[in-house]
Amino acid sequence: MGDIYKAQDTRLNRFVAVKVLTSAATGDPERRRRFIQEAQAASALNHPNIITIHDIISEGDTEFMVMEFVAGKTLADLIPKGGLRVPQVLKYSVQMADALQAAHTAGIVHRDLKPGNVMVTEAGLVKVLDFGLAKLTDRGPISTVGGPDDRTQTIASAPLTVEGSIIGTVSYMSPEQAQGKKVDTRSDIFSFGVVLYEMATGARAFSGESALSTLSAILRDDVRPMAETAPDVPQQLELVIARCLKKTPDDRWQTMKDVQMALAALKHESDSGVLYRARLSEIQPPATAAAVAAKVAAKPAAMPPPVASPAGGKKMSAPVLASIVGGVLLLAALGAGGVVWNKHRKQVQADQEAAAAAAALTPPPQPAPAPAPEPPPPDPATLPPPDATLTNDSIIEMAQGKVSPTVIMSQIRASKTTNFVFSPAELVRLTKAGVTDSVIEQMRNPKKVVAVATPPVPTPPAGNKSGAPQVSPQPSSPQTPTPQTPVQPAPVAQPVPQPTSQAPPPQAPKAPAGMPVAVKDGMPFTILLAETVPDKVEEGRPLRFTAAADFKVGDAVVVAKGAVVMGAIAEVPGKKILGAFGGGKMTLKLTDAVAVDGHKIAVRALQARRAEGTFRQVEPQGKQKVKDITAPAGTEYIAYVDGDQTVNVRK
């Protein structure tokens, strides 16, 4: 519609943006009408997320529109390959929905909502621009601007931005807009869903080789499932977007206020972390339908009030009915998952019973040496309080206080909260302090009953040439210790009894064999940044992370909490120094994580593998920016297993 200049208002000493109608359009009455209509439509709105119009000036044959200067970037420039992170999508979309709701309340339909018409400031404030194609409904302050007839006719071959009978940007049109039908506020809801899809996935919802093929896709095709293009997107957000993209206006959200409320609820869950814990729990065993029903009953979702029917009764609104149907379907799906998990659990129990029966048929082992006397009860002063949080230092203190491993393990199981770290340095410190392997295993699984390892049986001395096990003198009573006195040789050598069968000599028990566990490509687990990343940093700089919690496959821990995960600042062509003002967002890549068997497994930063690399923005979303720091230590990210791999875990 025009050229835009950054100018300085010398009277008020401020920067403004001046839109000038292009010289090629000064003689076009329709262009001039739309130019003035944009100023009238935008100036009729007073909202922090809608650009402010200061003035409109006519000078000869030229029209000037003076509006506020917005320092920032458009969504078209901000959306990277793979899409924005979910907190960022929710932060921007809630503001956009609020702006469109204000416009719809004033009777204005935008009709050209797209990423290029949405700007984001450096502080994260959204501004909706360009109401040049806006249509004012009968409720608006100016009812004759849009013309008496809003219907359109057939479209000819044209570029993406089509002017004429069908006006708007093709890829973001609603089906009724593409067909030239009369549009209302629900057309903006469809376009808003298209923009949300692109923000979340980085790909356009509808695209074709030409404008006509794109219009055909809008009218006929469904969008590609977001689970294939952006697996990080929670299902709740995908359902909101899918409802915006319904082909028939009656099947969509009916007001932008409903969309704004749904997105605001998701943003609240995102800020509290509930949304992502629910996403990660998909790899864990499914909950029972009864447990989910109890949780839903304990925390009812906020619903709009029922609408009174003409007869005076009450009926449920469409959002409420859709929510109830969705909840029933969700409970049914979870119930089916519970049946599958119950079958798996019964199979595991059957395998364990078979293993126990096989063990019962094997010959009994050689008698173990007499047990050592029971240690005296521990001093209560060496034990932490019952409600205290157990840490590595607590375990080391009990071990140095000569508390038996059995008591330490019972303390771990009885503790309400634990905060153990299993980094290589901490494991070395625990071992040097005398903490046994059984206690460390109990620390990894605080609620699991771990057996106490028995001391190994000494092997026969090298001087035993007979090949038979050498029998040492045993005391007559295990409770009475035998004094260590020199053994007098017997006058007559007694023959050593030979075993009736060729049994092998007793050996020290071997360490438990590793059980191979298959780790599938794309499985996620949460990691924490272990070091602060400044605004300016060289490409290729190594980054160190730690696992935020045990990463399990079924019941087997694959990557323990606190395990090291390595990554690096990703390379960007032509950029040697990155930062908030360095021409783009800083990105990172992940390389490997230390598994429980000590080997490294390959990981990446995105679930979908791409040829150009799986890079993720370093800057945390939804958090206040700290000066000179791109990401502080402790920032949470998600790592994904890179390719099918196998990890040996303890049985």
XYZ file of C-alpha atoms in Angstrom:
651
model
C 0.000 0.000 0.000
C 2.840 2.436 0.586
C 6.413 3.178 1.550
C 7.239 3.544 5.248
C 9.899 5.886 6.633
C 11.340 6.377 10.092
C 11.116 10.098 10.903
C 11.708 12.439 13.806
C 8.894 14.598 15.137
C 10.778 17.812 15.877
C 7.911 19.355 17.805
C 7.469 16.496 20.296
C 11.054 15.196 19.949
C 10.136 11.596 19.213
C 10.540 9.063 16.436
C 7.493 8.173 14.362
C 6.738 5.973 11.345
C 5.350 7.752 8.286
C 3.497 5.703 5.662
C 3.366 7.409 2.267
C 0.965 6.255 -0.420
C 3.134 5.207 -3.366
C 3.224 7.497 -6.370
C 1.926 4.707 -8.588
C -1.262 4.554 -6.525
C -1.961 8.257 -5.994
C -4.272 8.272 -8.984
C -6.131 5.107 -7.906
C -9.283 6.056 -5.953
C -9.558 2.551 -4.468
C -5.991 2.767 -3.147
C -6.660 6.161 -1.578
C -9.907 4.879 -0.029
C -8.152 1.884 1.533
C -5.308 4.095 2.771
C -7.728 6.404 4.576
C -9.749 3.410 5.798
C -6.677 1.956 7.495
C -6.121 5.180 9.399
C -9.784 5.373 10.426
C -9.947 1.725 11.473
C -6.750 1.754 13.529
C -7.407 5.149 15.097
C -10.817 3.909 16.285
C -9.018 1.404 18.520
C -7.158 2.171 21.731
C -5.274 -0.952 22.735
C -1.645 -1.576 23.811
C -1.276 -4.389 21.234
C -2.585 -2.323 18.271
C -0.424 0.313 16.588
C -1.391 3.908 17.394
C -2.244 6.335 14.558
C -1.175 9.908 15.369
C -2.375 11.772 12.278
C -3.229 11.599 8.565
C -2.078 14.407 6.265
C -2.939 15.222 2.646
C -0.382 17.219 0.684
C -1.375 17.705 -2.923
C -1.884 14.295 -4.470
C 0.036 12.505 -1.716
C -1.359 10.996 1.500
C 0.746 10.631 4.666
C -0.129 8.530 7.711
C 1.827 9.279 10.924
C 1.893 6.451 13.445
C 3.947 5.305 16.388
C 7.409 3.944 15.718
C 7.788 0.325 16.897
C 11.370 -0.820 17.511
C 11.348 -4.539 16.901
C 10.886 -7.265 14.297
C 7.923 -8.834 12.571
C 6.884 -12.403 13.312
C 7.943 -13.258 9.761
C 11.524 -12.376 10.782
C 11.337 -13.986 14.232
C 9.926 -17.430 13.332
C 12.924 -19.790 12.846
C 13.060 -23.159 11.146
C 11.258 -25.582 13.423
C 9.094 -22.825 14.925
C 9.220 -20.809 18.103
C 9.364 -22.452 21.523
C 5.985 -23.118 23.105
C 6.289 -20.461 25.872
C 7.119 -17.875 23.207
C 4.156 -18.947 21.050
C 1.786 -18.605 24.002
C 3.244 -15.258 25.099
C 2.745 -13.678 21.657
C -0.540 -15.379 20.755
C -2.334 -14.254 23.934
C -1.492 -10.630 23.113
C -2.554 -11.046 19.462
C -5.864 -12.611 20.485
C -6.495 -9.764 22.927
C -5.861 -7.179 20.182
C -8.162 -8.908 17.698
C -10.861 -9.248 20.361
C -10.720 -5.466 20.883
C -11.015 -4.899 17.113
C -13.937 -7.330 16.811
C -15.722 -5.650 19.711
C -15.423 -2.353 17.806
C -16.933 -4.014 14.732
C -13.647 -4.273 12.773
C -12.514 -7.425 10.924
C -8.816 -7.285 10.032
C -8.963 -9.638 6.994
C -5.175 -9.585 6.419
C -3.689 -11.140 9.553
C -0.264 -12.653 8.803
C 3.207 -12.770 10.416
C 4.316 -9.739 8.416
C 1.554 -7.645 10.015
C 2.539 -8.501 13.609
C 5.550 -6.831 15.218
C 7.268 -7.778 18.470
C 9.338 -5.268 20.426
C 12.579 -6.090 22.200
C 10.580 -6.251 25.447
C 8.225 -8.878 23.975
C 5.251 -6.530 23.397
C 3.124 -7.455 20.358
C 1.739 -4.817 17.973
C -0.852 -5.719 15.294
C -0.371 -3.558 12.177
C -1.929 -2.770 8.806
C -5.687 -2.501 8.985
C -5.673 -1.495 5.311
C -7.980 -4.372 4.367
C -10.170 -4.000 7.440
C -13.925 -4.238 7.011
C -16.167 -2.384 9.431
C -19.381 -4.151 10.367
C -22.669 -2.435 11.152
C -21.632 -2.140 14.821
C -18.545 -0.080 13.918
C -18.285 3.660 14.209
C -18.056 4.057 10.411
C -20.565 1.761 8.696
C -20.134 2.850 5.066
C -16.370 2.588 4.629
C -16.363 -1.018 3.480
C -18.950 -0.476 0.757
C -22.455 -1.914 0.485
C -21.387 -5.292 -0.876
C -18.473 -7.318 0.469
C -18.867 -10.292 -1.863
C -16.153 -10.965 -4.424
C -15.855 -12.700 -7.766
C -13.470 -15.046 -9.581
C -9.727 -14.633 -9.087
C -7.166 -14.564 -11.886
C -3.539 -15.674 -11.709
C -1.737 -13.405 -9.219
C 1.155 -13.361 -6.728
C 0.718 -14.161 -3.033
C -0.748 -10.751 -2.168
C -3.827 -10.546 -4.350
C -5.609 -7.302 -4.957
C -8.921 -6.960 -6.707
C -12.008 -9.029 -6.137
C -10.293 -11.176 -3.488
C -8.121 -9.038 -1.238
C -5.715 -10.310 1.348
C -2.696 -12.601 1.490
C -3.472 -15.963 -0.070
C -1.683 -18.275 2.372
C -3.551 -16.809 5.362
C -7.073 -16.470 3.916
C -10.084 -18.204 5.385
C -12.075 -20.562 3.110
C -14.970 -18.108 2.895
C -12.547 -15.300 2.066
C -10.923 -17.432 -0.656
C -14.361 -18.165 -2.158
C -15.292 -14.469 -2.259
C -18.070 -14.850 0.278
C -19.049 -12.359 2.940
C -16.754 -12.621 5.960
C -17.169 -11.896 9.660
C -14.979 -12.101 12.761
C -14.667 -15.880 12.393
C -12.589 -15.302 9.257
C -9.934 -13.631 11.442
C -10.089 -16.656 13.777
C -9.145 -18.960 10.865
C -6.277 -16.638 9.803
C -5.163 -16.463 13.437
C -5.021 -20.282 13.519
C -2.868 -20.282 10.359
C -0.438 -17.825 11.987
C -0.363 -19.911 15.200
C 0.418 -23.067 13.197
C 3.353 -21.326 11.507
C 4.612 -19.940 14.827
C 4.586 -23.416 16.410
C 6.010 -25.414 13.470
C 7.969 -22.962 11.347
C 6.035 -24.120 8.255
C 3.009 -22.642 6.540
C -0.249 -24.426 7.134
C -1.286 -24.131 3.467
C 1.129 -23.658 0.601
C 1.248 -24.429 -3.099
C 3.234 -23.744 -6.217
C 0.871 -20.919 -7.188
C -1.829 -18.750 -5.668
C -4.544 -20.968 -7.159
C -3.050 -24.184 -5.755
C -2.722 -22.501 -2.332
C -6.379 -21.449 -2.440
C -7.296 -24.998 -3.412
C -5.384 -26.347 -0.370
C -7.207 -23.923 1.935
C -10.595 -25.069 0.623
C -9.882 -28.806 0.435
C -6.853 -30.015 2.440
C -6.251 -30.497 6.150
C -3.028 -29.257 7.681
C -0.198 -31.690 8.359
C -0.437 -33.061 11.927
C 1.712 -31.047 14.287
C 2.972 -34.237 15.931
C 4.958 -34.865 12.713
C 6.305 -31.350 12.203
C 6.695 -30.133 15.807
C 6.552 -32.944 18.404
C 7.347 -30.456 21.198
C 3.939 -28.777 20.873
C 1.555 -29.965 23.633
C -1.641 -31.617 22.494
C -3.741 -28.965 24.267
C -2.275 -26.210 22.080
C -2.662 -28.350 18.964
C -6.377 -28.804 19.742
C -6.876 -25.034 20.091
C -5.186 -24.433 16.719
C -7.089 -27.280 15.043
C -10.400 -25.778 16.096
C -9.390 -22.399 14.655
C -8.690 -24.112 11.300
C -12.095 -25.712 10.770
C -13.286 -25.178 7.173
C -16.837 -24.250 8.208
C -17.163 -21.072 10.329
C -19.819 -22.698 12.552
C -17.314 -25.411 13.570
C -14.630 -22.936 14.721
C -14.329 -20.953 17.899
C -17.189 -18.470 17.661
C -15.468 -15.483 19.289
C -11.881 -14.388 19.665
C -12.587 -14.037 23.402
C -12.996 -17.836 23.647
C -9.658 -18.320 21.869
C -7.965 -15.791 24.143
C -9.267 -17.548 27.283
C -8.083 -20.963 26.066
C -4.601 -19.622 25.237
C -4.381 -17.722 28.541
C -5.131 -20.953 30.439
C -2.370 -22.770 28.526
C 0.050 -19.903 29.204
C -0.691 -20.186 32.932
C 0.107 -23.921 32.820
C 3.241 -23.178 30.778
C 4.520 -20.575 33.252
C 3.960 -22.988 36.161
C 5.650 -25.908 34.332
C 2.585 -28.171 34.461
C 2.229 -28.170 30.665
C 5.704 -29.636 30.067
C 5.573 -32.188 32.876
C 2.412 -33.519 31.255
C 4.253 -33.689 27.917
C 7.212 -35.606 29.376
C 4.917 -38.019 31.226
C 3.859 -39.480 27.870
C 6.918 -41.761 27.982
C 5.957 -43.047 31.453
C 3.331 -45.773 32.123
C -0.183 -44.369 31.565
C -2.318 -43.483 34.555
C -5.574 -45.219 35.251
C -8.827 -43.659 34.112
C -10.031 -43.401 37.733
C -6.964 -41.378 38.751
C -7.384 -39.009 35.832
C -11.093 -38.598 36.573
C -10.313 -37.746 40.205
C -7.741 -35.159 39.108
C -10.161 -33.575 36.655
C -12.884 -33.457 39.321
C -10.505 -31.832 41.812
C -9.488 -29.039 39.378
C -12.371 -28.075 37.082
C -11.445 -25.968 34.070
C -12.807 -22.452 33.762
C -15.778 -22.429 31.386
C -17.895 -19.595 30.015
C -21.347 -19.228 31.636
C -24.295 -21.077 30.073
C -26.367 -19.182 27.532
C -30.048 -18.725 28.295
C -32.358 -20.254 25.720
C -35.371 -18.357 24.341
C -37.670 -20.604 26.351
C -36.132 -19.369 29.583
C -34.187 -22.562 30.364
C -30.432 -22.999 30.258
C -28.284 -24.968 27.914
C -24.592 -25.612 27.723
C -22.541 -23.366 25.466
C -20.618 -24.898 22.588
C -17.206 -24.578 24.319
C -18.550 -26.342 27.425
C -20.059 -29.171 25.391
C -16.867 -29.560 23.369
C -14.814 -29.647 26.559
C -17.018 -32.387 28.065
C -16.810 -34.493 24.898
C -13.045 -33.996 24.787
C -12.732 -35.030 28.428
C -14.740 -38.219 27.828
C -12.550 -39.109 24.847
C -9.407 -38.412 26.877
C -10.593 -40.659 29.721
C -11.413 -43.420 27.234
C -7.943 -43.166 25.682
C -6.257 -43.244 29.075
C -8.381 -46.225 30.100
C -7.247 -48.123 27.003
C -3.648 -47.224 27.847
C -4.174 -48.540 31.371
C -5.339 -51.896 29.988
C -2.183 -52.175 27.865
C 0.022 -51.286 30.832
C -1.798 -53.818 33.061
C -1.077 -56.567 30.508
C 2.570 -55.538 30.426
C 2.764 -55.608 34.239
C 1.223 -59.105 34.417
C 3.711 -60.346 31.809
C 6.618 -58.975 33.865
C 5.260 -60.701 36.991
C 4.957 -63.984 35.102
C 8.585 -63.692 33.914
C 9.738 -63.039 37.477
C 7.839 -66.078 38.818
C 9.360 -68.270 36.090
C 12.844 -67.028 36.982
C 12.184 -67.794 40.680
C 11.010 -71.320 39.833
C 14.134 -71.943 37.761
C 16.311 -70.710 40.588
C 14.578 -73.112 43.003
C 15.579 -76.091 40.817
C 19.284 -75.220 40.791
C 21.602 -76.936 43.354
C 22.094 -74.971 46.582
C 25.371 -73.045 46.781
C 28.204 -73.877 49.126
C 27.513 -72.828 52.725
C 28.534 -69.224 53.306
C 30.823 -68.336 56.186
C 29.247 -67.553 59.518
C 27.722 -64.091 59.587
C 29.549 -61.346 61.386
C 28.123 -60.146 64.691
C 25.360 -57.560 64.339
C 26.719 -54.014 64.720
C 25.501 -52.018 67.708
C 22.485 -49.764 67.117
C 23.460 -46.389 65.608
C 23.715 -43.300 67.714
C 20.529 -41.224 67.130
C 22.722 -38.121 66.953
C 24.281 -39.436 63.723
C 20.881 -39.787 62.003
C 19.218 -36.781 60.307
C 15.776 -35.592 61.489
C 12.832 -37.500 59.920
C 11.605 -34.458 57.944
C 15.060 -33.325 56.747
C 15.956 -33.440 53.061
C 18.622 -36.091 52.501
C 21.612 -35.035 50.402
C 24.970 -36.526 49.486
C 26.481 -34.842 52.563
C 23.855 -36.500 54.807
C 24.768 -39.960 53.496
C 28.514 -39.302 53.882
C 27.977 -38.096 57.453
C 26.090 -41.283 58.372
C 28.708 -43.484 56.670
C 31.541 -41.780 58.560
C 29.515 -42.187 61.781
C 29.695 -45.995 61.280
C 25.969 -46.310 60.646
C 25.300 -49.664 58.989
C 24.286 -49.679 55.308
C 20.952 -51.295 56.232
C 20.023 -48.385 58.518
C 21.175 -45.801 55.944
C 19.054 -47.440 53.273
C 16.010 -47.495 55.559
C 16.545 -43.794 56.282
C 16.548 -43.086 52.525
C 13.322 -45.034 51.992
C 11.625 -43.299 54.934
C 12.702 -39.785 53.916
C 9.984 -37.589 52.414
C 12.353 -35.547 50.234
C 15.781 -36.274 48.756
C 18.208 -34.218 46.685
C 20.980 -36.542 45.543
C 23.558 -35.713 42.842
C 25.208 -38.493 40.795
C 27.838 -36.639 38.826
C 31.176 -38.465 38.393
C 32.840 -36.223 40.985
C 30.087 -36.902 43.531
C 30.248 -40.670 42.949
C 34.001 -40.581 43.625
C 33.419 -38.570 46.811
C 30.741 -41.008 48.023
C 32.967 -44.028 47.379
C 35.958 -42.491 49.167
C 33.739 -41.745 52.164
C 32.869 -45.447 52.487
C 29.375 -45.375 51.025
C 28.632 -48.869 49.699
C 27.258 -49.733 46.255
C 23.972 -50.847 47.834
C 23.484 -47.455 49.474
C 24.285 -45.623 46.213
C 21.773 -47.815 44.387
C 19.198 -47.022 47.098
C 19.955 -43.310 46.586
C 19.110 -43.694 42.891
C 15.796 -45.389 43.735
C 14.703 -43.957 47.128
C 11.363 -45.816 47.256
C 12.618 -49.172 45.960
C 13.765 -51.902 48.355
C 17.391 -52.628 47.408
C 19.091 -55.760 48.723
C 22.247 -55.307 50.793
C 25.247 -56.772 48.970
C 26.878 -59.703 50.783
C 30.674 -59.686 51.256
C 32.557 -61.843 48.731
C 33.773 -65.334 49.682
C 37.609 -65.498 49.643
C 39.137 -67.650 46.907
C 41.382 -70.616 47.796
C 45.070 -69.765 48.385
C 47.556 -70.521 45.651
C 49.258 -73.202 47.814
C 46.257 -75.528 47.774
C 47.465 -78.132 45.264
C 44.723 -80.652 45.906
C 42.144 -78.628 44.020
C 39.623 -79.066 46.842
C 38.285 -76.200 48.877
C 40.425 -75.612 51.941
C 38.374 -75.824 55.137
C 39.368 -73.376 57.827
C 38.577 -74.088 61.501
C 35.107 -72.748 62.370
C 33.938 -71.871 65.906
C 31.443 -74.177 67.532
C 29.021 -71.294 68.128
C 28.609 -68.383 65.731
C 27.794 -66.058 68.641
C 31.129 -66.768 70.466
C 34.160 -65.314 68.689
C 37.250 -67.564 68.582
C 40.457 -66.023 69.986
C 43.203 -65.659 67.387
C 45.872 -68.085 68.771
C 48.474 -70.066 66.842
C 47.094 -73.352 65.568
C 49.032 -76.400 66.922
C 49.657 -79.154 64.379
C 47.721 -82.333 65.055
C 49.734 -85.486 65.787
C 47.986 -87.362 63.010
C 47.127 -85.637 59.745
C 43.442 -85.907 59.045
C 42.488 -86.498 55.436
C 40.594 -83.671 53.798
C 37.112 -84.852 52.849
C 36.641 -84.951 49.085
C 33.370 -83.800 47.570
C 31.145 -86.464 46.058
C 30.735 -84.477 42.867
C 33.164 -82.377 40.913
C 31.791 -79.054 42.182
C 33.797 -75.968 41.176
C 35.620 -74.140 43.951
C 33.698 -71.216 45.450
C 34.402 -67.871 43.813
C 33.609 -64.294 44.641
C 30.190 -63.257 43.336
C 30.304 -61.382 40.060
C 28.820 -57.956 39.594
C 25.266 -58.057 38.305
C 25.169 -58.459 34.546
C 23.913 -55.556 32.456
C 20.471 -55.790 30.952
C 20.315 -54.205 27.471
C 17.561 -51.600 27.165
C 16.578 -50.202 23.778
C 16.329 -46.397 23.704
C 14.264 -45.198 20.755
C 15.098 -42.230 18.559
C 13.438 -38.966 19.629
C 12.700 -39.903 23.271
C 12.844 -36.703 25.417
C 14.241 -35.908 28.828
C 14.744 -32.620 30.704
C 18.203 -31.084 31.167
C 19.473 -28.009 33.049
C 22.146 -25.575 31.894
C 25.136 -25.919 34.222
C 26.793 -22.606 33.357
C 25.711 -19.071 32.508
C 25.870 -18.125 28.818
C 26.763 -14.430 28.254
C 25.331 -12.297 25.454
C 28.507 -12.446 23.411
C 30.182 -15.816 22.973
C 32.190 -17.507 20.255
C 30.636 -20.098 18.004
C 31.514 -23.666 18.877
C 31.966 -22.957 22.592
C 31.172 -26.133 24.587
C 28.116 -26.065 26.826
C 27.599 -28.331 29.830
C 24.198 -29.509 31.078
C 22.966 -31.982 33.699
C 19.954 -34.289 33.652
C 17.158 -32.712 35.714
C 15.691 -36.109 36.705
C 16.154 -39.827 36.054
C 15.453 -40.578 32.390
C 13.683 -43.949 32.401
C 12.565 -46.411 29.760
C 9.844 -48.357 31.541
C 11.297 -49.012 35.015
C 14.948 -48.895 33.893
C 17.005 -45.748 34.511
C 18.939 -44.946 31.325
C 20.383 -41.525 32.239
C 20.601 -40.786 35.955
C 19.708 -37.482 37.528
C 22.757 -35.205 37.523
C 24.443 -37.024 34.617
C 26.486 -34.796 32.300
C 25.021 -33.766 28.930
C 27.298 -31.907 26.494
C 26.481 -29.444 23.740
C 27.921 -26.378 22.048
C 26.980 -23.001 20.590
C 25.775 -23.760 17.047
C 27.513 -22.258 14.072
C 25.663 -19.618 12.049
C 26.977 -18.839 8.533
C 28.703 -15.468 8.482
C 28.317 -14.849 12.243
C 31.368 -15.103 14.482
C 29.836 -13.377 17.501
C 26.212 -13.846 18.442
C 24.042 -12.003 20.899
C 20.809 -10.190 21.429
C 21.963 -7.464 18.977
C 24.202 -9.614 16.812
C 21.813 -10.168 13.921
C 19.889 -13.183 15.177
C 19.117 -15.382 18.138
C 21.892 -17.481 19.656
C 21.358 -21.193 19.041
C 22.798 -24.350 20.573
C 23.187 -27.974 19.632
C 23.442 -31.063 21.849
C 25.923 -33.897 21.270
C 25.915 -36.618 23.934
C 24.801 -37.650 27.420
C 26.485 -40.017 29.908
C 24.327 -43.142 30.400
C 24.229 -45.312 33.544
C 26.647 -47.818 32.009
C 29.278 -45.106 31.605
C 28.965 -44.924 27.840
C 27.756 -41.854 25.965
C 24.535 -41.794 23.990
C 23.982 -39.321 21.165
C 21.381 -36.612 21.767
C 20.077 -33.613 19.833
C 18.213 -30.391 20.610
C 15.044 -31.032 18.563
C 12.986 -34.175 18.199
C 12.832 -33.976 14.415
C 16.169 -34.629 12.702
C 17.020 -32.117 9.979
C 19.724 -32.069 7.312
C 20.896 -28.557 8.266
C 21.212 -29.519 11.932
C 19.024 -29.638 15.016
C 19.602 -26.262 16.619
C 17.647 -24.697 19.472
C 17.582 -21.091 20.676
C 19.723 -20.545 23.775
C 17.632 -17.688 25.164
C 14.992 -18.978 27.613
C 11.426 -18.083 26.737
C 8.921 -16.637 29.177
C 11.592 -15.289 31.533
C 12.752 -11.739 32.100
C 15.951 -10.901 30.264
C 19.009 -10.356 32.454
C 21.508 -7.741 31.312
C 24.565 -9.150 29.470
C 23.261 -12.719 29.935
C 21.548 -14.786 27.246
C 20.741 -17.763 29.486
C 21.470 -18.131 33.222
C 22.632 -21.360 34.830
C 19.699 -23.620 35.652
C 17.765 -22.801 32.452
C 15.624 -25.803 31.469
C 15.812 -27.421 28.024
C 14.697 -30.726 26.509
C 17.162 -33.206 24.996
C 16.135 -35.901 22.502
C 17.812 -39.256 21.853
C 19.567 -39.088 18.473
C 18.977 -42.467 16.811
C 18.039 -45.895 18.176
C 20.598 -46.952 20.800
C 21.137 -49.585 23.518
C 22.159 -48.989 27.135
C 23.162 -51.728 29.608
C 21.438 -51.200 32.952
C 21.481 -53.244 36.159
C 18.888 -55.963 36.367
